[in-house]
């Protein structure tokens, strides 16, 4: 009979986990292929090449500057969240792990870059894993709420645009879930933390050390999250989130107009929200497929022809994916210390 070490996962559980991950990856690939089929069948390669080769350099540089601004705001926001959680980190030191994790998200499945940023990269900047994980949860929640606000603002300022009824209902549901979660963190964080501490103490008294340790980690997570959603910290993070998506929308505006789709900035807000929210759908690495389909649908809403809309979806994905992936890959290559936490993780396991 095989002996399982204390704390180790049974072979059956490990195999089941692998099967679930493989199934999830397969579903994502199928979704990507189906979405790409609907977009690429409309794509005119010759027209796409003419658009790319004739792109206005001033528009491109302005769009890239807006993207850089947006990512700078992301890095500042993450650093301030970590500080609110008790970590003593410098903003500039957060740039490399943040961009590295974004690049990994772009090339690995299941947002693996987020896992690395929470569990591996914190060691390189002197932050705790629990604090980093809490910052990621709040970051994603703020991004969701800000994107939905951006979507609403764009539609309000663009009277000619109209979302399908199903998309409106999904946006309302996501908004309600996000607001409820945020209010829950703010109102019940202290109560939850106290109950977890009591539960951990009760387990410790009954020699349930492993479970008590797990409850302690969860309590620390709730405590850090509670610190991050205090009024001043939350208002600052929320304002930075507006700047984040204002910058990214600037790139989308430049790419729309450079692709021959005349669009005002409020319309770019709608497109940005649509393509970004599409990344919630399971897909292959790099959000290939759902992003293109959302970009195609958004461009057709603005009156673009199917061929132009398909070309824009390809250009928009490339414009958002390539600079971030190249920058993140560069910082990983020249900052090997980012993975110092991987050795610690292997020892812990």
CSV table of C-alpha atoms in Angstrom, one decimal, residues 161 252 255-256 259-263 267 270-272 274-275 291-314 316:
chain,number,residue,atom,x,y,z
A,161,UNK,CA,-24.7,53.1,-29.7
A,252,UNK,CA,-8.2,51.7,-28.7
A,255,UNK,CA,-6.4,52.0,-33.4
A,256,UNK,CA,-10.0,52.5,-34.3
A,259,UNK,CA,-8.1,51.3,-39.0
A,260,UNK,CA,-10.4,53.6,-40.9
A,261,UNK,CA,-13.2,53.6,-38.3
A,262,UNK,CA,-14.2,57.1,-37.4
A,263,UNK,CA,-14.8,57.1,-33.6
A,267,UNK,CA,-17.1,55.2,-28.4
A,270,UNK,CA,-17.4,51.2,-25.1
A,271,UNK,CA,-15.0,49.2,-27.3
A,272,UNK,CA,-12.4,49.0,-24.6
A,274,UNK,CA,-16.3,45.1,-24.5
A,275,UNK,CA,-13.0,43.7,-25.6
A,291,UNK,CA,-11.2,39.2,-27.8
A,292,UNK,CA,-11.4,39.2,-31.6
A,293,UNK,CA,-15.1,38.4,-31.7
A,294,UNK,CA,-15.8,41.2,-29.2
A,295,UNK,CA,-13.6,43.6,-31.1
A,296,UNK,CA,-15.4,42.7,-34.3
A,297,UNK,CA,-18.9,43.1,-32.7
A,298,UNK,CA,-17.9,46.5,-31.2
A,299,UNK,CA,-16.5,47.8,-34.6
A,300,UNK,CA,-19.7,46.8,-36.4
A,301,UNK,CA,-21.7,48.7,-33.8
A,302,UNK,CA,-19.7,51.8,-34.9
A,303,UNK,CA,-20.8,51.2,-38.5
A,304,UNK,CA,-17.6,49.4,-39.8
A,305,UNK,CA,-17.9,46.9,-42.7
A,306,UNK,CA,-17.4,43.3,-41.8
A,307,UNK,CA,-13.9,43.3,-43.4
A,308,UNK,CA,-12.9,46.5,-41.6
A,309,UNK,CA,-14.2,45.2,-38.3
A,310,UNK,CA,-12.3,42.0,-38.6
A,311,UNK,CA,-9.1,43.8,-39.5
A,312,UNK,CA,-9.6,46.1,-36.5
A,313,UNK,CA,-10.0,43.1,-34.1
A,314,UNK,CA,-6.7,41.7,-35.3
A,316,UNK,CA,-6.4,45.8,-31.6
